[in-house]
Coordinates of C-alpha atoms in Angstrom, one line a residue:
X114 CA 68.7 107.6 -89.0
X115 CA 67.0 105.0 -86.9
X116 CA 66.6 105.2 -83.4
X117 CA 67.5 102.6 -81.3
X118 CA 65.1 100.8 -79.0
X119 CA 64.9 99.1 -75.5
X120 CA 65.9 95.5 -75.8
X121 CA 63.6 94.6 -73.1
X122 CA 61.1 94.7 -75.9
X123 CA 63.1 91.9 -77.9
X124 CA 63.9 89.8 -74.6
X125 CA 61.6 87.2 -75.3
X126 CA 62.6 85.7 -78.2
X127 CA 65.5 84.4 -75.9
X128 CA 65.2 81.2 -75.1
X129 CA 64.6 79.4 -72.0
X130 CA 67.6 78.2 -71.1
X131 CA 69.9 81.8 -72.2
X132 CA 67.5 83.7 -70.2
X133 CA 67.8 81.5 -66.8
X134 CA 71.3 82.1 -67.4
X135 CA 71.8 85.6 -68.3
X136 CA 70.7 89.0 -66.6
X137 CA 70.6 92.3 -68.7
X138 CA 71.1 95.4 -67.7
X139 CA 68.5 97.6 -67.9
X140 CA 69.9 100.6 -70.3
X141 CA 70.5 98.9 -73.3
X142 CA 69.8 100.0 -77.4
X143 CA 69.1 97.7 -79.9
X144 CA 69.0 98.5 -83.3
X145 CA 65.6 99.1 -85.5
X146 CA 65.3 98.2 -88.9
X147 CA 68.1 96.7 -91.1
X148 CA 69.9 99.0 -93.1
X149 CA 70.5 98.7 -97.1
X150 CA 73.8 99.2 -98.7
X151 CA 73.3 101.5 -101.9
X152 CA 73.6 98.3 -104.2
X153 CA 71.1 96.6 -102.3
X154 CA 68.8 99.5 -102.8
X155 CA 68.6 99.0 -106.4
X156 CA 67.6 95.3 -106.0
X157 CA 64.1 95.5 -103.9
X158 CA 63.8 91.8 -104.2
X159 CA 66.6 91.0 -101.9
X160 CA 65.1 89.9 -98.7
X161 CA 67.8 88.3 -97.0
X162 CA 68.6 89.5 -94.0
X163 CA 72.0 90.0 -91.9
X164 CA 72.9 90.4 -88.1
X165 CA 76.8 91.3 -87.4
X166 CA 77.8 91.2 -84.0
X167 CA 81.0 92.7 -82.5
X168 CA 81.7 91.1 -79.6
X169 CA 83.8 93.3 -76.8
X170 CA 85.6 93.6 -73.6
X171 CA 87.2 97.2 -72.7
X172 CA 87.5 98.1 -76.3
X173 CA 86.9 102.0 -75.5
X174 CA 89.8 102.8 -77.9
X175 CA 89.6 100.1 -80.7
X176 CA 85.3 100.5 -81.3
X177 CA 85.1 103.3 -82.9
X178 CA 87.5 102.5 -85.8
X179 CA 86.2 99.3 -86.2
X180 CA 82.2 100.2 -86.3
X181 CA 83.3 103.5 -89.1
X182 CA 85.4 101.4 -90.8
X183 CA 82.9 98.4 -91.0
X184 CA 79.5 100.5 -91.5
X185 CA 81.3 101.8 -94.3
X186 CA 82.1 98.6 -96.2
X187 CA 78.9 97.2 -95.3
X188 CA 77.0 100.0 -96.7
X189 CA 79.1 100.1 -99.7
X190 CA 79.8 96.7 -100.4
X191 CA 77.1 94.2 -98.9
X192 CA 74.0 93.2 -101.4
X193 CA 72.1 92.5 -98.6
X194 CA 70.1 93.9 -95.5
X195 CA 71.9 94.7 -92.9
X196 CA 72.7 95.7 -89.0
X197 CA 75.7 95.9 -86.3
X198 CA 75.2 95.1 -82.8
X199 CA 77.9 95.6 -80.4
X200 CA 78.0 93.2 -77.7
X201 CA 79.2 94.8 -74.6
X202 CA 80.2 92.0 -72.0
X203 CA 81.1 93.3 -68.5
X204 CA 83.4 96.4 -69.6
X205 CA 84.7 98.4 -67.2
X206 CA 85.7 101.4 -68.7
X207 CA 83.8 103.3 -71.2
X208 CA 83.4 101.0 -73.7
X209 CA 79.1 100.6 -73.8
X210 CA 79.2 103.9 -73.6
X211 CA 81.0 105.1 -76.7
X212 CA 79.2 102.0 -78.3
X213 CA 76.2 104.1 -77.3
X214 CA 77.5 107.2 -78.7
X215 CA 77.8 105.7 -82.2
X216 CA 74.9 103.9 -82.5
X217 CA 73.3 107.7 -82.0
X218 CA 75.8 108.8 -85.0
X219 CA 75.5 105.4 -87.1
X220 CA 72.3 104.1 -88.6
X221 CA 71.7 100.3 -88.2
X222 CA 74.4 100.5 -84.8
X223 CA 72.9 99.1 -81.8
X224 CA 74.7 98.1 -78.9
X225 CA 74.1 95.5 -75.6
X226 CA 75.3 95.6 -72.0
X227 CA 76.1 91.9 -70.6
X228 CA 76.8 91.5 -66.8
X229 CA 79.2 89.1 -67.1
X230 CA 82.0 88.6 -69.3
X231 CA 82.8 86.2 -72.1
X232 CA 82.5 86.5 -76.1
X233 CA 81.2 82.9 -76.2
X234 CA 77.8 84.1 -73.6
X235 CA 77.8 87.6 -75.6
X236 CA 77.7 86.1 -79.2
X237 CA 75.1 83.0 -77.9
X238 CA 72.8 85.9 -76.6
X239 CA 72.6 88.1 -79.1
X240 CA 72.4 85.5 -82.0
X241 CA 70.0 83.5 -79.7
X242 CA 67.6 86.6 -79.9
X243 CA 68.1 88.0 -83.6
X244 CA 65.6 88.0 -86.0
X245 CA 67.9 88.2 -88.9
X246 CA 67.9 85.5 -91.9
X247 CA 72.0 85.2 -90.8
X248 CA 73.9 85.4 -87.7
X249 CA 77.6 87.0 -88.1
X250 CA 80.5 88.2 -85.7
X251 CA 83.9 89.1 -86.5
X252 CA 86.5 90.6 -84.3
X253 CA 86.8 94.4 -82.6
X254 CA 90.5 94.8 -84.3
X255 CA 89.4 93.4 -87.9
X256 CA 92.4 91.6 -88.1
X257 CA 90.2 89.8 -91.1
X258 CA 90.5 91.3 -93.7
X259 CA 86.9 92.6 -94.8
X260 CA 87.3 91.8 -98.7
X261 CA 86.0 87.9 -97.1
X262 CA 83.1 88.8 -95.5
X263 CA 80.5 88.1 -98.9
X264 CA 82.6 84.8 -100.0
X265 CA 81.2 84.8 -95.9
X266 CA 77.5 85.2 -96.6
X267 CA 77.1 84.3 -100.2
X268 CA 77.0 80.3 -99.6
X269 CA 74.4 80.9 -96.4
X270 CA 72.1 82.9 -98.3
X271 CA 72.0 80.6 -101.1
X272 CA 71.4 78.1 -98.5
X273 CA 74.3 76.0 -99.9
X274 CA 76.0 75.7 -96.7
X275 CA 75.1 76.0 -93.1
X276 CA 78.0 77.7 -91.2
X277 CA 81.0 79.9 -92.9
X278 CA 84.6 80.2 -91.2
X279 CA 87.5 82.7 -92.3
X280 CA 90.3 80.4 -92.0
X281 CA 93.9 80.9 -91.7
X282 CA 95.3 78.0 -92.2
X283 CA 93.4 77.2 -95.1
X284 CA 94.9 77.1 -98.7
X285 CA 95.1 80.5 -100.8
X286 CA 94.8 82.6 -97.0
X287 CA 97.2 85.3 -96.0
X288 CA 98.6 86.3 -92.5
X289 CA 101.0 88.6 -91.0
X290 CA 101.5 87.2 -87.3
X291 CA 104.1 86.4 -84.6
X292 CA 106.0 83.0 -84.7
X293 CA 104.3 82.4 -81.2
X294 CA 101.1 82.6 -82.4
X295 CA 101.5 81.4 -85.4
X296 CA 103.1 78.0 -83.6
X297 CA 100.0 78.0 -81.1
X298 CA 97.3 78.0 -83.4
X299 CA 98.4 75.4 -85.8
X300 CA 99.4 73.3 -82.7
X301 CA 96.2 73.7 -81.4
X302 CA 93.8 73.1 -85.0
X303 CA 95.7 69.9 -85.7
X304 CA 94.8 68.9 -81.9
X305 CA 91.4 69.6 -83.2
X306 CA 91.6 67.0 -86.3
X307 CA 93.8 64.5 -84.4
X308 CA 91.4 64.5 -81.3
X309 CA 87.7 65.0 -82.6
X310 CA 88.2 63.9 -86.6
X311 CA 87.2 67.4 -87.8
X312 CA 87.4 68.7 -91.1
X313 CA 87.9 72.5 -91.0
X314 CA 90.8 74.0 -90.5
X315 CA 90.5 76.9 -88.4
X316 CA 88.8 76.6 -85.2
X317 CA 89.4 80.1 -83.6
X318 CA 89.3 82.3 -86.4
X319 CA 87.0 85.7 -85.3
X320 CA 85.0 85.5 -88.6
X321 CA 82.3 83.2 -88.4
X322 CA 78.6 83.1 -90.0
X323 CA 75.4 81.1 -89.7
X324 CA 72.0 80.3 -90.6
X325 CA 69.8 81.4 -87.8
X326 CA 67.1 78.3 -88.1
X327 CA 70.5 76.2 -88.1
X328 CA 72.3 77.9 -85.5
X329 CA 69.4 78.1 -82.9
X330 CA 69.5 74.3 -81.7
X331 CA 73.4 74.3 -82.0
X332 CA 73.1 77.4 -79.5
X333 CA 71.3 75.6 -76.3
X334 CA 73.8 72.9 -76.7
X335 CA 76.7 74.8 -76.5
X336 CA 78.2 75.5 -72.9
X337 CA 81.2 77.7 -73.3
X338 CA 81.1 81.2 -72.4
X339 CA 84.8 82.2 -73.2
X340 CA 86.9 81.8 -76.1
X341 CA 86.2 77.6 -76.9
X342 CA 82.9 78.8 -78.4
X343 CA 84.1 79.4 -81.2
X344 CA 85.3 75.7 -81.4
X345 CA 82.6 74.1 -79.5
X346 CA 80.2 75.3 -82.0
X347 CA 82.2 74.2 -85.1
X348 CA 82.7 70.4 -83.4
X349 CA 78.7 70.6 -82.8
X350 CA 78.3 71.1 -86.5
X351 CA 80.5 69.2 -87.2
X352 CA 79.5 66.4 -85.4
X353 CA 76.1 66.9 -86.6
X354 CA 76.3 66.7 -90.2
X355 CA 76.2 70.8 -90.6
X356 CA 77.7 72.1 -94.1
X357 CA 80.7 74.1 -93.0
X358 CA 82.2 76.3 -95.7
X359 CA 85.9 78.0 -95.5
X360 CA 86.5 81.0 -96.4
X361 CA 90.5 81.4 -97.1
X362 CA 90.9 84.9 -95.4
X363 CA 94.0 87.8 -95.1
X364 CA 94.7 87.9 -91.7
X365 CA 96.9 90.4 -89.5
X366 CA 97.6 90.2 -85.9
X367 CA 96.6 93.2 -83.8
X368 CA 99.4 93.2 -81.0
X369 CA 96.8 95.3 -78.7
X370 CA 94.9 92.1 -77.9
X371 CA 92.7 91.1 -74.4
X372 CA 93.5 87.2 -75.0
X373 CA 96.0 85.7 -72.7
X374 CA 97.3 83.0 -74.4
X375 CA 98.5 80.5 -72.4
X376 CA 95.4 80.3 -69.8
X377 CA 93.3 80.2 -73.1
X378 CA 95.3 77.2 -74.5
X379 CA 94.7 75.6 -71.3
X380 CA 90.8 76.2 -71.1
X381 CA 90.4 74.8 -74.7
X382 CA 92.3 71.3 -74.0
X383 CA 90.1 71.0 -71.4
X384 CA 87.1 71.7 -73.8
X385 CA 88.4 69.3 -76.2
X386 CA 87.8 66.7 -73.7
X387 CA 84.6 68.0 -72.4
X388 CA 83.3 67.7 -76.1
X389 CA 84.9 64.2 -76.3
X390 CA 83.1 63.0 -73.3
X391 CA 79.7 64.8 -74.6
X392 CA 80.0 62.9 -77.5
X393 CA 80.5 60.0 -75.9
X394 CA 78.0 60.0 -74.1
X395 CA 75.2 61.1 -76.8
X396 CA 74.5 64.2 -75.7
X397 CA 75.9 65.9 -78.7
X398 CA 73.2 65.2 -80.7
X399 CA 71.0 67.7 -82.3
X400 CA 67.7 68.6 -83.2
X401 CA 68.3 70.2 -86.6
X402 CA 65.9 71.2 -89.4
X403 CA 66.3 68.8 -92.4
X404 CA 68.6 69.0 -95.5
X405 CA 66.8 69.1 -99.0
X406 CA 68.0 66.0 -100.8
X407 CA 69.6 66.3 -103.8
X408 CA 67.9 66.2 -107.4
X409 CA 69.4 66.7 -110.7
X410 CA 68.6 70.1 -112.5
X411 CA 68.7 68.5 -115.8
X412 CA 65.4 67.8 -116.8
X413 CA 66.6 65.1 -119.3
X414 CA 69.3 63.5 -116.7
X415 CA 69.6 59.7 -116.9
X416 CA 69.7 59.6 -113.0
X417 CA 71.5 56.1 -111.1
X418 CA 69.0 53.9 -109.4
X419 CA 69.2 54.9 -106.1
X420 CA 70.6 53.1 -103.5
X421 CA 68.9 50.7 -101.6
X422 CA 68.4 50.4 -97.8
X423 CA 71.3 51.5 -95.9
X424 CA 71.3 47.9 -94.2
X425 CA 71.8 46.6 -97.9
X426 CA 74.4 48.8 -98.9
X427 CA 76.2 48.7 -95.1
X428 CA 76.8 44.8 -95.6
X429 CA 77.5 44.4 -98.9
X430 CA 80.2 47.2 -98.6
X431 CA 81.3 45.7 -95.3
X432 CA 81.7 41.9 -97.1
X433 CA 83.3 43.2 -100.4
X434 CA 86.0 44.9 -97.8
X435 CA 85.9 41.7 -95.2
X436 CA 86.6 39.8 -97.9
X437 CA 89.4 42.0 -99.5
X438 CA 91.0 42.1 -95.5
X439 CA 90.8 38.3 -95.1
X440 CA 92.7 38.0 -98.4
X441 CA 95.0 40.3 -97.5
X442 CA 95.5 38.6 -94.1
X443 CA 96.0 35.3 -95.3
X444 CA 98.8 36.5 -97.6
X445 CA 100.7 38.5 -95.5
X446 CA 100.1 35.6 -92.9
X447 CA 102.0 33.2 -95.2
X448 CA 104.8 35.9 -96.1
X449 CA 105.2 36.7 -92.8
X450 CA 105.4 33.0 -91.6
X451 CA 108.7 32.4 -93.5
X452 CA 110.5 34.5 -91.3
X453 CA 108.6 34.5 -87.6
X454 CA 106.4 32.4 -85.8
X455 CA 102.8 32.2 -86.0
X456 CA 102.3 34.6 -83.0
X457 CA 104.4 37.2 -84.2
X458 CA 103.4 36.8 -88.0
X459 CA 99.7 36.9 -87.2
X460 CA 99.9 39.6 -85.2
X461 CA 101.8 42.0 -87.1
X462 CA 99.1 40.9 -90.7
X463 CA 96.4 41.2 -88.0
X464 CA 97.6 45.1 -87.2
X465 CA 98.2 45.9 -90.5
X466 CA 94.6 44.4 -92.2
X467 CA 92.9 46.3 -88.8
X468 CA 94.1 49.9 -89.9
X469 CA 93.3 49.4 -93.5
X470 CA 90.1 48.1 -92.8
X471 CA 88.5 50.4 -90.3
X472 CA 89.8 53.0 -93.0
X473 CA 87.8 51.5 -95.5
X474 CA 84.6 51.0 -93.2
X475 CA 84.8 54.7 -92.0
X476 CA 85.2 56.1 -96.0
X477 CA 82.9 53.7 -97.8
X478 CA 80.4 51.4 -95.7
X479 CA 79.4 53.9 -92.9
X480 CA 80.2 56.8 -94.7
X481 CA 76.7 58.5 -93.5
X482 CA 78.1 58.3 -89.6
X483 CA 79.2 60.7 -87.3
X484 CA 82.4 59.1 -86.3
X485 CA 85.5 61.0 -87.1
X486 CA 88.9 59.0 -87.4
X487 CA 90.1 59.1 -83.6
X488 CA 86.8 57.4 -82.5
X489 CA 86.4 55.0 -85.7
X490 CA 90.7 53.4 -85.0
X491 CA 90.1 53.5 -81.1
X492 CA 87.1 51.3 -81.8
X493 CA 89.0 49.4 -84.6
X494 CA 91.9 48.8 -81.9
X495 CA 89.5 47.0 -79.6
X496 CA 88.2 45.2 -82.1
X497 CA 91.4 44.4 -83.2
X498 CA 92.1 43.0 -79.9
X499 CA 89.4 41.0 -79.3
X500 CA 89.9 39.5 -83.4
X501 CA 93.8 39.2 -82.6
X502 CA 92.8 36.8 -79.7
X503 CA 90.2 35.1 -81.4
X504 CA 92.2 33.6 -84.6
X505 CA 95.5 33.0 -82.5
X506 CA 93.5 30.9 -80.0
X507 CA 91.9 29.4 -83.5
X508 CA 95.4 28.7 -85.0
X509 CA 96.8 27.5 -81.8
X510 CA 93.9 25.6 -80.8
X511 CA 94.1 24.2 -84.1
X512 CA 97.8 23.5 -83.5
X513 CA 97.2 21.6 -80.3
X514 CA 95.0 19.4 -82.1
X515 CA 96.7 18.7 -84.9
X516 CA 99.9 17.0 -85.0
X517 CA 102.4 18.7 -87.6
X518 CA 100.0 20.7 -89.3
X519 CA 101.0 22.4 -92.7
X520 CA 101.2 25.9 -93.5
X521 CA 98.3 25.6 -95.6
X522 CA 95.9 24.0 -93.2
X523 CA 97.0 26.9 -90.8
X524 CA 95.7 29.7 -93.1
X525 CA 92.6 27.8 -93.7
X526 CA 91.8 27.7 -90.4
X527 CA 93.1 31.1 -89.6
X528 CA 90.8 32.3 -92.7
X529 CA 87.6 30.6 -91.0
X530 CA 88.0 32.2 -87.8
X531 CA 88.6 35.5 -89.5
X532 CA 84.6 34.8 -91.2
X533 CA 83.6 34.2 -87.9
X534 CA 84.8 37.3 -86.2
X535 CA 84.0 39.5 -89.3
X536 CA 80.6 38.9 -88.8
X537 CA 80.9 39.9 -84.8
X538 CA 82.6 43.3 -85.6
X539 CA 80.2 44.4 -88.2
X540 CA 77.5 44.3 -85.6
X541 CA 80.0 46.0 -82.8
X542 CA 81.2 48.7 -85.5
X543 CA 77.4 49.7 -86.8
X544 CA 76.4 49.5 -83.3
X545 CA 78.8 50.6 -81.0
X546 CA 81.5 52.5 -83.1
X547 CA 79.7 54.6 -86.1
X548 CA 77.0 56.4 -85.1
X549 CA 74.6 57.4 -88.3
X550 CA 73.6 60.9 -88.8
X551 CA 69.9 61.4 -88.8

C-alpha cells in the first residue's frame, strides 16, 4: 500500500494564476505512485499514465461505494497506470474525512481539501497540478456507466484526439432519467450548437478526459468554478481547434443529487454569453502545442500535390462560389421579376443566394477557421445588408438613368454590382467574420 503524502510538497507545480486564486488547507493526502491494474502488470512497456479525479461536495454517504466500486474496475480492467484523487471542495460534513479513511485502506486513493466550493475550481486544481500523461473525472454517483471509461482513454493515449466526453445524447448511448431532466439537458445542448456552432453533443456529461500538455493552457483560460466548466472547457476546445472525441455512454440518473437545477440552468445561459463575448473579443484564443500533420503510412502512396497557399485556395474557392451565387442570383432575379417588382424580387434572390453562400464559404473556402455557424450567418446578414443596398441602389440608379430599360439590361447591371460587392465581402468575411485557426 502506498502512503499518501503532503500536497504541500506538489503545490508548486500549480500555476500562477490557480495558486493567487486558491488556498489549501493544510491537512491534505495526495497519492504516491500510480497503481497498475493486473493486466497492465504483464505489459512493463506501458508508460502511460492516468489521473482520475472525483470531484465532491457532502458526499459522506455516496464516496465510499463509488471509490470500492471504481478502484475495483480500474484495477481489473484499465491497461494503464493509474490513481484516484478525491477532490474535497468545502464539505461540511464528514466527507474529507471518510475520503481520508480510504485512501488509508485503498492503494493509489488520495484525497484534497478545497476551501471553497465548486467542481469546476476543484477539477482545474487538481488537473492544473497532476503529473499524469491524462487528466480524468467522472461523477461521485457513477451514473456513467464504467464499461466507457477505456473507449475514454484509448484515443488520448494514442494521441489521436485531444479531449474525450461520455455523451448522452450521442448515437448508440443509453439513459434511464426523468422527463425533466431529460427535457433540460437536450434544451440546453442544442442552445450550445445553435449559440456557439459546436459540434459535440453533450456539454454536461460527468465523464470527461484530457491530455495534460493540451489541457494545461485550456485551464488558465477557463473562469468558471461551478458546474459551466464542464462546458466552458469543451467551447475553449472547441473553439480552438482541439480533437474532441465522443464517447456514446449508459447513463442512469442518481435521484440523490447536490445540483439544483433551475439556478444551474440560469448560471450556464449566462456563461454562454460570457463565452460569446470572450470570443468576440479574442480572448479565447489559445496557446496550444502543435498538431502533427498528417502523412500517409503507405510507403508506396501516390500522395495529391498539396495545396497551395491558403490565400490561393481561399480566393479561388471564394470565386468558383461568387460566381455560382451571382448565377444563381441573376436567375432567380429574372424568375422572381415575373411576379414582383424589382425591390421585392431582388430582395427575396438576394436572401436566399446570402444563406447558401455563407454556407458554402464556412464548409469549403474558410474551412480552417474558427467560426461556428451563429457567428459565420450573423456576419453573412450584415453583409447581406450592406450587398442588398448596394445592387438595389445599382438597379435603381440604373433605372433612373435609363428610360424604359429591359429586363435584360437590369440583370446585367444587377450582375456587375454583385462583382463589385463580391470582391468587398471577401475581404470583410476573411477579415472580420472567419477567424483562422493557428
Amino acid at each position: 500500500m502506498n502512503a499518501p503524502h503532503d500536497i504541500t510538497s506538489t503545490a508548486g507545480a500549480v500555476d500562477a494564476n490557480l495558486s493567487s486564486t486558491l488556498t489549501l488547507l493544510p491537512s491534505l493526502t495526495y497519492p504516491g505512485p500510480f497503481q497498475k491494474s493486473y493486466h497492465s502488470s504483464q505489459r512493463s512497456s506501458d508508460t502511460t499514465t492516468v489521473e482520475i479525479v472525483v470531484p465532491v461536495h457532502n458526499e459522506e454517504r455516496a464516496l465510499p461505494g463509488c471509490l470500492r466500486t471504481l478502484h475495483s474496475r480500474l484495477q481489473d480492467e484499465l491497461p494503464f497506470s493509474w490513481r484516484i484523487t478525491v477532490a474535497d471542495n468545502a464539505s461540511t460534513d464528514r466527507t474529507f474525512d471518510v475520503a481520508q479513511e480510504l485512501s488509508a485502506e485503498l492503494p493509489g486513493v488520495g484525497a484534497v481539501r478545497l476551501d471553497r466550493k465548486g467542481k469546476g475550481l476543484a477539477l482545474r486544481t487538481v488537473w492544473g497540478m497532476s503529473d499524469a500523461d491524462i487528466v480524468a473525472y467522472m461523477d461521485v454517483d457513477l451514473s456513467t456507466g464504467l464499461n466507457g471509461f477505456l473507449p475514454l482513454i484509448a484515443p488520448l493515449a494514442s494521441e489521436h484526439s485531444d479531449l474525450a466526453i461520455g455523451s448522452r445524447l450521442a448515437p448508440g448511448a443509453q439513459t434511464r432519467r426523468g422527463l425533466q431532466r431529460e427535457f433540460i439537458s437536450r434544451t440546453y445542448n442544442s442552445m450550445i450548437r445553435f449559440t456557439h456552432g459546436t459540434t459535440f453533443t453533450d456539454g454536461q456529461c460527468g465523464f470527461k478526459a484530457a491530455r495534460t500538455e493540451v489541457i494545461r493552457p485550456l485551464l488558465e483560460a477557463t473562469q468558471d468554478d461551478g458546474f459551466f466548466f464542464d462546458t466552458e472547457l469543451l467551447i475553449l476546445a472547441d473553439y480552438n481547434g482541439l480533437r474532441v472525441h465522443e464517447v456514446a455512454v449508459d447513463w442512469v440518473e442518481d435521484l440523490d443529487s447536490r445540483v439544483d437545477l433551475a439556478r444551474t440552468s440560469l448560471r450556464n445561459i449566462s456563461g454562454l454569453w460570457r463565452m460569446a463575448r470572450l470570443k468576440a473579443s479574442g480572448d479565447a484564443n489559445v496557446s496550444l502545442p502543435p498538431r502533427p500533420v498528417p502523412t500517409a503510412e503507405h510507403p508506396d502512396a501516390v500522395l495529391a500535390r498539396e495545396r497551395r497557399g491558403i490565400l490561393t485556395w481561399e480566393v479561388g474557392c471564394f470565386l468558383v462560389i461568387g460566381i455560382a451565387s451571382t448565377a444563381g442570383h441573376a436567375l432567380l432575379y429574372w424568375l422572381l421579376r415575373s411576379w414582383w417588382s424589382p425591390l421585392f424580387a431582388n430582395l427575396l434572390a438576394q436572401t436566399t443566394l446570402t444563406i447558401v453562400n455563407t454556407e458554402a464559404n464556412r464548409r469549403l473556402t474558410f474551412r480552417g477557421s474558427r467560426t461556428g455557424t451563429t457567428r459565420a450567418h450573423t456576419g453573412g446578414i450584415i453583409l447581406f445588408a450592406f450587398s442588398y443596398l448596394a445592387t438595389t441602389c445599382a438597379v435603381a440608379a440604373y433605372r433612373a438613368l435609363t428610360p424604359s430599360p429591359s429586363r435584360l439590361s437590369e440583370v446585367v447591371v444587377l450582375s456587375i454590382a454583385c462583382c463589385l460587392v463580391t470582391i468587398i465581402r471577401f475581404a470583410a468575411m476573411k477579415y472580420a467574420v472567419f477567424v483562422r485557426r493557428n
